CSV table of C-alpha atoms in Angstrom, one decimal:
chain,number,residue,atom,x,y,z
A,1,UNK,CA,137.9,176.3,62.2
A,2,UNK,CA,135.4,174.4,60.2
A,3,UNK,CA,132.7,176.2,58.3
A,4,UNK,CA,129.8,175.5,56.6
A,5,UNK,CA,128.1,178.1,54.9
A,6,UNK,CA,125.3,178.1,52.9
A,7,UNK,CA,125.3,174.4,51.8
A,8,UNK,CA,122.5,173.4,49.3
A,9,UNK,CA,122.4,170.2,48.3
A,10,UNK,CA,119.7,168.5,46.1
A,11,UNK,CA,117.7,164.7,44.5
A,12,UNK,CA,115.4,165.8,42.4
A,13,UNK,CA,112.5,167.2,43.8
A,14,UNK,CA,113.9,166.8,47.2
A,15,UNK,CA,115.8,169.7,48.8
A,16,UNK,CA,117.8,167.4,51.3
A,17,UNK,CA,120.1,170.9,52.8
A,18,UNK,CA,118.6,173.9,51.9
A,19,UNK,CA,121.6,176.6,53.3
A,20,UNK,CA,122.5,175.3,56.4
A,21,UNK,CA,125.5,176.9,58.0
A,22,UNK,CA,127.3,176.5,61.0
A,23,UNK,CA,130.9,176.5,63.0
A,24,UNK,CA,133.1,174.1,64.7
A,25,UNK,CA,136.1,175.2,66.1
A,26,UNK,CA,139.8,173.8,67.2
A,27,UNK,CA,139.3,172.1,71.0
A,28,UNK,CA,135.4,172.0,70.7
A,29,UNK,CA,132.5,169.0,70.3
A,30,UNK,CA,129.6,170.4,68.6
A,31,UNK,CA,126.4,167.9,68.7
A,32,UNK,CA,124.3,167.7,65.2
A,33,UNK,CA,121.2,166.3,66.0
A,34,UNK,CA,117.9,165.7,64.1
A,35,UNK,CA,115.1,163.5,63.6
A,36,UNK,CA,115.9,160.5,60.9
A,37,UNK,CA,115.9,162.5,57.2
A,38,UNK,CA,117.0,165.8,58.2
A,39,UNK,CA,119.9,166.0,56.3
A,40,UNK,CA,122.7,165.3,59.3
A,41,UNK,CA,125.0,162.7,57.4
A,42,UNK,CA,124.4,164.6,54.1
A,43,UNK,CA,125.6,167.0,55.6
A,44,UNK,CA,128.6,165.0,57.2
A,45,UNK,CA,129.0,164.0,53.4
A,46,UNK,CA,129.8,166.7,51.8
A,47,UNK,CA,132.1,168.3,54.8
A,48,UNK,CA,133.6,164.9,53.7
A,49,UNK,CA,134.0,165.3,49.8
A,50,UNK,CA,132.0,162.5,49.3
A,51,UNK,CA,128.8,164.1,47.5
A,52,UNK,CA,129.0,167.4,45.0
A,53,UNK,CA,127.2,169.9,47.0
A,54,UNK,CA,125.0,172.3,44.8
A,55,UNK,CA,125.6,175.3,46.7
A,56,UNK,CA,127.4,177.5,49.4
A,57,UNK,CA,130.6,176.3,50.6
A,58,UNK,CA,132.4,174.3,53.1
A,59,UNK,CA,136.1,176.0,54.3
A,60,UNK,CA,138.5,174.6,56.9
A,61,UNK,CA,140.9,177.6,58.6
A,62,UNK,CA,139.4,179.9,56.3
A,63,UNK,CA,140.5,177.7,53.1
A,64,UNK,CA,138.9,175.8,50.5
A,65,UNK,CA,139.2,171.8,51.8
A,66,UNK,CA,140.8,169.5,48.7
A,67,UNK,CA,141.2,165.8,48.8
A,68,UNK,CA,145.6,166.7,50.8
A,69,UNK,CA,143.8,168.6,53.5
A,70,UNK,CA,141.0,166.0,53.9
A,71,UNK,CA,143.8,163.3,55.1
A,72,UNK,CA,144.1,165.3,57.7
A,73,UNK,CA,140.3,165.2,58.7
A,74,UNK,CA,138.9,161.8,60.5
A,75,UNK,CA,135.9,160.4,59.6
A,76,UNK,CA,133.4,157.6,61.1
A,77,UNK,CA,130.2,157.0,59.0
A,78,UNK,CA,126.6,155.7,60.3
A,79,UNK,CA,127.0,152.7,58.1
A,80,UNK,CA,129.3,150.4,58.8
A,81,UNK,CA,131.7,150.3,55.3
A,82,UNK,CA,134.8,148.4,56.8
A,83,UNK,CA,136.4,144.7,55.2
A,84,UNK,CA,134.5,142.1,57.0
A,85,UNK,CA,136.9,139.6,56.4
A,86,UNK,CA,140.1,141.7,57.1
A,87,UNK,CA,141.8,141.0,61.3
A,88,UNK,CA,141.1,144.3,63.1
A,89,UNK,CA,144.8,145.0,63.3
A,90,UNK,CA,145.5,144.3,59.6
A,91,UNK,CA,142.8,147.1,59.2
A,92,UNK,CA,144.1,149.3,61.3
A,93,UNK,CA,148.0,149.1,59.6
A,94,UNK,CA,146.1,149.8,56.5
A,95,UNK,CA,143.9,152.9,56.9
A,96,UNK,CA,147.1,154.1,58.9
A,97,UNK,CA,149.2,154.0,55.6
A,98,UNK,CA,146.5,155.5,54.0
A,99,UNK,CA,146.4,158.4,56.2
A,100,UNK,CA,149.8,158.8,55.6
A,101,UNK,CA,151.9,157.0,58.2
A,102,UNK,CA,155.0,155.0,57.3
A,103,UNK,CA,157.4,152.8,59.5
A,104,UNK,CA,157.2,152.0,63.2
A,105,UNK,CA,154.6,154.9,63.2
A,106,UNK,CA,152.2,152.5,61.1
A,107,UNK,CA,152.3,149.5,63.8
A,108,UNK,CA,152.8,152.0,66.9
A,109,UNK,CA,149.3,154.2,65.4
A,110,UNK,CA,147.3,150.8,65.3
A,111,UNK,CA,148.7,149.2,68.6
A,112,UNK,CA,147.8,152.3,70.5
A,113,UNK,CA,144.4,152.8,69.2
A,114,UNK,CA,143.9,149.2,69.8
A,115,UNK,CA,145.2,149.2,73.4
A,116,UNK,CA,143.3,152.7,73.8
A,117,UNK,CA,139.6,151.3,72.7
A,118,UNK,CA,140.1,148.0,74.7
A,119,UNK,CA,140.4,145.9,71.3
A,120,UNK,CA,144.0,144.6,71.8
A,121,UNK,CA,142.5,140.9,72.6
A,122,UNK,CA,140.7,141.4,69.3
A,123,UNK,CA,143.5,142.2,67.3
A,124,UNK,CA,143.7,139.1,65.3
A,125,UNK,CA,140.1,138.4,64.9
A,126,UNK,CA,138.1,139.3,61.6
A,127,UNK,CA,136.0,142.3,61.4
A,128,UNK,CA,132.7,140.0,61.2
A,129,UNK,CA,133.5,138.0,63.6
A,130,UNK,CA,132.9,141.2,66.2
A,131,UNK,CA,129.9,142.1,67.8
A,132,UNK,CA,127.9,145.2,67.3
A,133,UNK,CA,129.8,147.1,69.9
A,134,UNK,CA,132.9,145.6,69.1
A,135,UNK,CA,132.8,146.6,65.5
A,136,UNK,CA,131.9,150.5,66.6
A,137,UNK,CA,135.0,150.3,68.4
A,138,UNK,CA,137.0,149.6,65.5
A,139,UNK,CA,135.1,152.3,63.6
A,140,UNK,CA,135.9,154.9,66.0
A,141,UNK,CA,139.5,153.7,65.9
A,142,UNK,CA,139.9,154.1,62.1
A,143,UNK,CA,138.8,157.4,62.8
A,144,UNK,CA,141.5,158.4,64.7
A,145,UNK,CA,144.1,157.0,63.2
A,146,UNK,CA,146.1,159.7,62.2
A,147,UNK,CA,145.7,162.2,65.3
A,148,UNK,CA,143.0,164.5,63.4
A,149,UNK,CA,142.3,168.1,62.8
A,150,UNK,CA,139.1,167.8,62.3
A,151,UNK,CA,136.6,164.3,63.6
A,152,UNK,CA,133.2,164.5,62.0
A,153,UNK,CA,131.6,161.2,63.7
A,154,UNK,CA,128.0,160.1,62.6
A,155,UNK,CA,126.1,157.9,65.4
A,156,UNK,CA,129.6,157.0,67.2
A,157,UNK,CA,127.6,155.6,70.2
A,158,UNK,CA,125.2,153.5,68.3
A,159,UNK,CA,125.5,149.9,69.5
A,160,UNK,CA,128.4,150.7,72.5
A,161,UNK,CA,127.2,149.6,76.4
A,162,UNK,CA,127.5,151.9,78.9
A,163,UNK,CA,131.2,151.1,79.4
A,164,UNK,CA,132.1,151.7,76.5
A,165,UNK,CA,130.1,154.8,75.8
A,166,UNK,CA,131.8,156.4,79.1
A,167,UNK,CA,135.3,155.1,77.3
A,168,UNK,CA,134.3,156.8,74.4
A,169,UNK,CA,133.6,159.6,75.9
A,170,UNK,CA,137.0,160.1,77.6
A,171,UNK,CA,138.5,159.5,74.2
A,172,UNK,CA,136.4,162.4,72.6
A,173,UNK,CA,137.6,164.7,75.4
A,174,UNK,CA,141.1,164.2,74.8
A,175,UNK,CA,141.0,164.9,71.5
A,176,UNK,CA,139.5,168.3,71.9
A,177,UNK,CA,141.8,168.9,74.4
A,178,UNK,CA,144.9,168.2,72.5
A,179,UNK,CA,143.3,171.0,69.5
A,180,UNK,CA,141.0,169.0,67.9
A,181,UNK,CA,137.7,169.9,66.0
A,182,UNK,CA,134.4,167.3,66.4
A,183,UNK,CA,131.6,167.5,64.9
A,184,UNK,CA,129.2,164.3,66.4
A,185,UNK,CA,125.5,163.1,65.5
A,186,UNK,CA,123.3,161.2,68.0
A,187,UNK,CA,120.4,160.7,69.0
A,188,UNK,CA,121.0,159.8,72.5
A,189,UNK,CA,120.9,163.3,73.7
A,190,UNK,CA,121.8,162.9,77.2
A,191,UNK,CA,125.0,162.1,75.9
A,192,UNK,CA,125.3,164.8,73.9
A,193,UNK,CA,123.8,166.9,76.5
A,194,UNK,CA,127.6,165.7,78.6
A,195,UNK,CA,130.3,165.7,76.0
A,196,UNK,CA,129.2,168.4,74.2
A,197,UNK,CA,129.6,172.6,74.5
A,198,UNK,CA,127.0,173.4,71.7
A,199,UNK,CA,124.7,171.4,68.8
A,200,UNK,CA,123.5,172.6,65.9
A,201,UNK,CA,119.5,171.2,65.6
A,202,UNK,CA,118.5,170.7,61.8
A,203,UNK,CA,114.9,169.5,60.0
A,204,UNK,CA,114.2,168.5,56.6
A,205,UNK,CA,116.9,170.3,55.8
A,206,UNK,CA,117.2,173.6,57.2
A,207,UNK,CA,119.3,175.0,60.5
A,208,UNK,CA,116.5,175.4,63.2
A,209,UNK,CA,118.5,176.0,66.3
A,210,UNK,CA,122.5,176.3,66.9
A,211,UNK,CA,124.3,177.6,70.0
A,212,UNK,CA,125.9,176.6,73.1
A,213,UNK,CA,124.1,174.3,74.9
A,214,UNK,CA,123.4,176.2,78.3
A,215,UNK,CA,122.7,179.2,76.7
A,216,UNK,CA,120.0,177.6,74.6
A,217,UNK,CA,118.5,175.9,77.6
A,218,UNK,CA,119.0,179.5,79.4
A,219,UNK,CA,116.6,181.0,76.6
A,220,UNK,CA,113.8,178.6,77.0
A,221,UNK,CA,110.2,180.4,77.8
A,222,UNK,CA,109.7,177.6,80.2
A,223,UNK,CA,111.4,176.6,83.6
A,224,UNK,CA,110.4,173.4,86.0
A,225,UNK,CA,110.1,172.8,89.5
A,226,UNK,CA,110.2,169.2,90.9
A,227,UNK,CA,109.5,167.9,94.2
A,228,UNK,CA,109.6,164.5,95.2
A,229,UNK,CA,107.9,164.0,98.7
A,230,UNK,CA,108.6,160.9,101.0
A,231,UNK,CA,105.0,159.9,100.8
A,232,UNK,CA,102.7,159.6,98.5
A,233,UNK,CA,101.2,163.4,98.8
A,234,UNK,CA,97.9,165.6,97.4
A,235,UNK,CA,99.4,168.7,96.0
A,236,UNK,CA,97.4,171.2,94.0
A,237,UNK,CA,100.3,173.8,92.7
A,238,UNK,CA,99.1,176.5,90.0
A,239,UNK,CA,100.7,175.4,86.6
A,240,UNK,CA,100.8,172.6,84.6
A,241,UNK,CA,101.3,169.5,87.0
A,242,UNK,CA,102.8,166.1,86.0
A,243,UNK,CA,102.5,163.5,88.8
A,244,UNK,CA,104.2,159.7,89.3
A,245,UNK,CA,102.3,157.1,89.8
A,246,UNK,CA,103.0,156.5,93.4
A,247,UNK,CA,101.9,160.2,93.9
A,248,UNK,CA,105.2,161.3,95.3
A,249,UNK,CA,106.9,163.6,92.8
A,250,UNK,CA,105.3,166.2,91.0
A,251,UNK,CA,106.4,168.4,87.8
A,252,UNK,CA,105.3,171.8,87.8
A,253,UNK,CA,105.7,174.0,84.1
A,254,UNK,CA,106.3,177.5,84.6
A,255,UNK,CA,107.3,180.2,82.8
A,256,UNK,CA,111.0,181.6,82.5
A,257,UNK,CA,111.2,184.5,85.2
A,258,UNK,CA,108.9,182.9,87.7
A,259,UNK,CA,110.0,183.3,91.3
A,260,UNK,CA,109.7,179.4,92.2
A,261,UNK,CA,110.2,180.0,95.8
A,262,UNK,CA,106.6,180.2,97.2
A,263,UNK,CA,105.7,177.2,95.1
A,264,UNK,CA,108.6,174.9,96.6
A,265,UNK,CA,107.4,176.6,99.9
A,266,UNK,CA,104.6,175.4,99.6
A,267,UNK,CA,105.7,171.7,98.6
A,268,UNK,CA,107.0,171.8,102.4
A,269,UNK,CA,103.6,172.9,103.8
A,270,UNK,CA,101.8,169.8,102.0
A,271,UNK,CA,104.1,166.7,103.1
A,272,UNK,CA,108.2,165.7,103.5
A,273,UNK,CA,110.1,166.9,101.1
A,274,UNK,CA,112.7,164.8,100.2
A,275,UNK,CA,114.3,166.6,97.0
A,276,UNK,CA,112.9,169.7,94.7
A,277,UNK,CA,115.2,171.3,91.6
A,278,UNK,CA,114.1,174.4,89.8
A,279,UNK,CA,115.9,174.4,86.0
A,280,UNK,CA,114.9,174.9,82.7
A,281,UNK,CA,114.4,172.6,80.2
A,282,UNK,CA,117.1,169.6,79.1
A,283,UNK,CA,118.5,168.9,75.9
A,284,UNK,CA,116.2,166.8,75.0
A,285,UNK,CA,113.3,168.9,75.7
A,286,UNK,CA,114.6,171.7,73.7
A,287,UNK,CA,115.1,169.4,70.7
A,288,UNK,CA,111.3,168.4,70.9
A,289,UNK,CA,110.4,172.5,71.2
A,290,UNK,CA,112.5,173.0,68.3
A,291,UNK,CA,111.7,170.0,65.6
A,292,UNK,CA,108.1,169.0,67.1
A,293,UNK,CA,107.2,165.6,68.3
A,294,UNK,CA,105.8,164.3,65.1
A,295,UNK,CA,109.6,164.7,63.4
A,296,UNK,CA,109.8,161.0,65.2
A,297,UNK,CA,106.8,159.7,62.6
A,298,UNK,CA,108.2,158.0,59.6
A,299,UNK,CA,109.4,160.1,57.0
A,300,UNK,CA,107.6,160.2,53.7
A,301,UNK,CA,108.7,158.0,51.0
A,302,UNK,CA,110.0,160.0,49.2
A,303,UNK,CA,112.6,161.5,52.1
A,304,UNK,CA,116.1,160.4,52.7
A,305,UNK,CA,116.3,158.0,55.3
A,306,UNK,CA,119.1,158.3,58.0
A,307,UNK,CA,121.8,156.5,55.9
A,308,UNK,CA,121.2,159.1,53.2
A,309,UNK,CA,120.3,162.3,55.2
């Protein structure tokens, strides 16, 4: 299991993690998510090695993590840091060898992950000469490489189209199932939301929210009711009332323990119901509760952006 406990880490003035702590274990995808600044890749940094934290501690099965263990760890980072010029297969062979794979298991790693990402076409073709999508793909494929322990993945759906996010997702899936440990940021929650069991939310630093994701939803103070009627409809429900333009589906906020029955019943009474759900709030919702809706605004100058926290 991967823990973080108490990690501190500092530039100057700026407190970019001030003790944030959390758990990922073996056949689990926890989602990391927070507004641009809030510390998530510094974070994936130093689970990484690649920054001196100033304090707490990051442990893997209970253990300190040195640079042996760490081979054993896959990593994708927000920035793109791979050899432009380099074929995609050529690249592949390499970071396999670096990971430790020698022989037929060098050529067989790359050739599967190649096959497995739908980049086997690509093969000989230089990094640059990729699109956007293309080059994620071979990202997430370095990553992988040598069948990790632990995947710590910053933005791995940044740039991929919808057939290649659902890919992706698959891919993620399977590596939990076969024992694997992912830690993923994103800020497409609704994907998030799908692939993964729990998140841990973070702002300027600091843990505001972690837990599984249902459970957090569960614990929300608010709950929704939407109808959508067949015709545009006049509807006065008690509560706060969103209506579409067209006048035919409505969004009633409630509060958590609300019987939602009469209310839908009386949806039926006004028009033709054609649909009505009663949940409580998404992913995305509870993010927005948790961080506030001005965490979107710039951050100040003086505040990591997302390729440094």
């Amino acid at each position: 299991m991967l823990r973080v406990e108490g990690v501190t880490k500092r530039y100057g003035s700026l407190v970019a993690l001030d003790g944030v702590g959390f758990t990922v274990k073996p056949g689990q995808i926890v989602g990391f998510l927070g507004p641009n600044g809030a510390g998530k890749t510094t974070a994936m940094r130093a689970i990484m090695g690649l920054i001196t934290i100033d304090g707490g501690e990051v442990t893997w099965r209970d253990g300190p993590v040195g640079a042996v263990l760490r081979r054993r760890f896959g990593y994708m980072p927000a920035e793109r840091g791979m050899y432009q010029r380099m074929r995609v297969r050529d690249h592949l062979v390499y970071y396999a060898k670096l990971s430790g794979r020698r022989g037929a298991a060098v050529d067989r790693a790359a050739d599967e992950w190649l096959e497995r990402l739908g980049l086997t076409e690509r093969g000989g073709d230089t990094v640059q000469s990729l699109s956007s999508g293309n080059q994620q793909r071979v990202q997430v494929a370095l990553a992988l490489l040598n069948d990790p322990d632990l995947l710590v993945l910053d933005e791995p759906f940044a740039g991929l189209d919808p057939i290649a996010v659902e890919m992706l997702g698959e891919v993620l899936r399977e590596q939990v199932a076969r024992g694997a440990a992912l830690l993923l940021s994103s800020h497409q929650l609704d994907l998030v939301a799908e692939v993964c069991s729990a998140v841990v939310i973070v702002d300027r630093g600091r843990v505001l929210l972690r837990g599984d994701v249902a459970q957090l939803r569960a614990s929300s103070t608010t709950r929704y009711v939407e109808v959508e009627f067949t015709t545009p409809t006049t509807w006065r429900p008690t509560g706060e009332v969103t209506v579409s333009d067209d006048g035919r589906r409505y969004r009633v906020t409630l509060a958590a323990g609300t019987d939602a029955t009469r209310l839908i019943a009386e949806a039926h009474v006004r028009g033709d119901v054609v649909a009505y759900s009663f949940a409580p709030p998404d992913l995305s919702e509870v993010f927005l509760a948790a961080v506030g809706r001005d965490a979107f605004d710039d951050p100040p100058p003086d505040e990591p952006t997302e390729a440094d926290g």
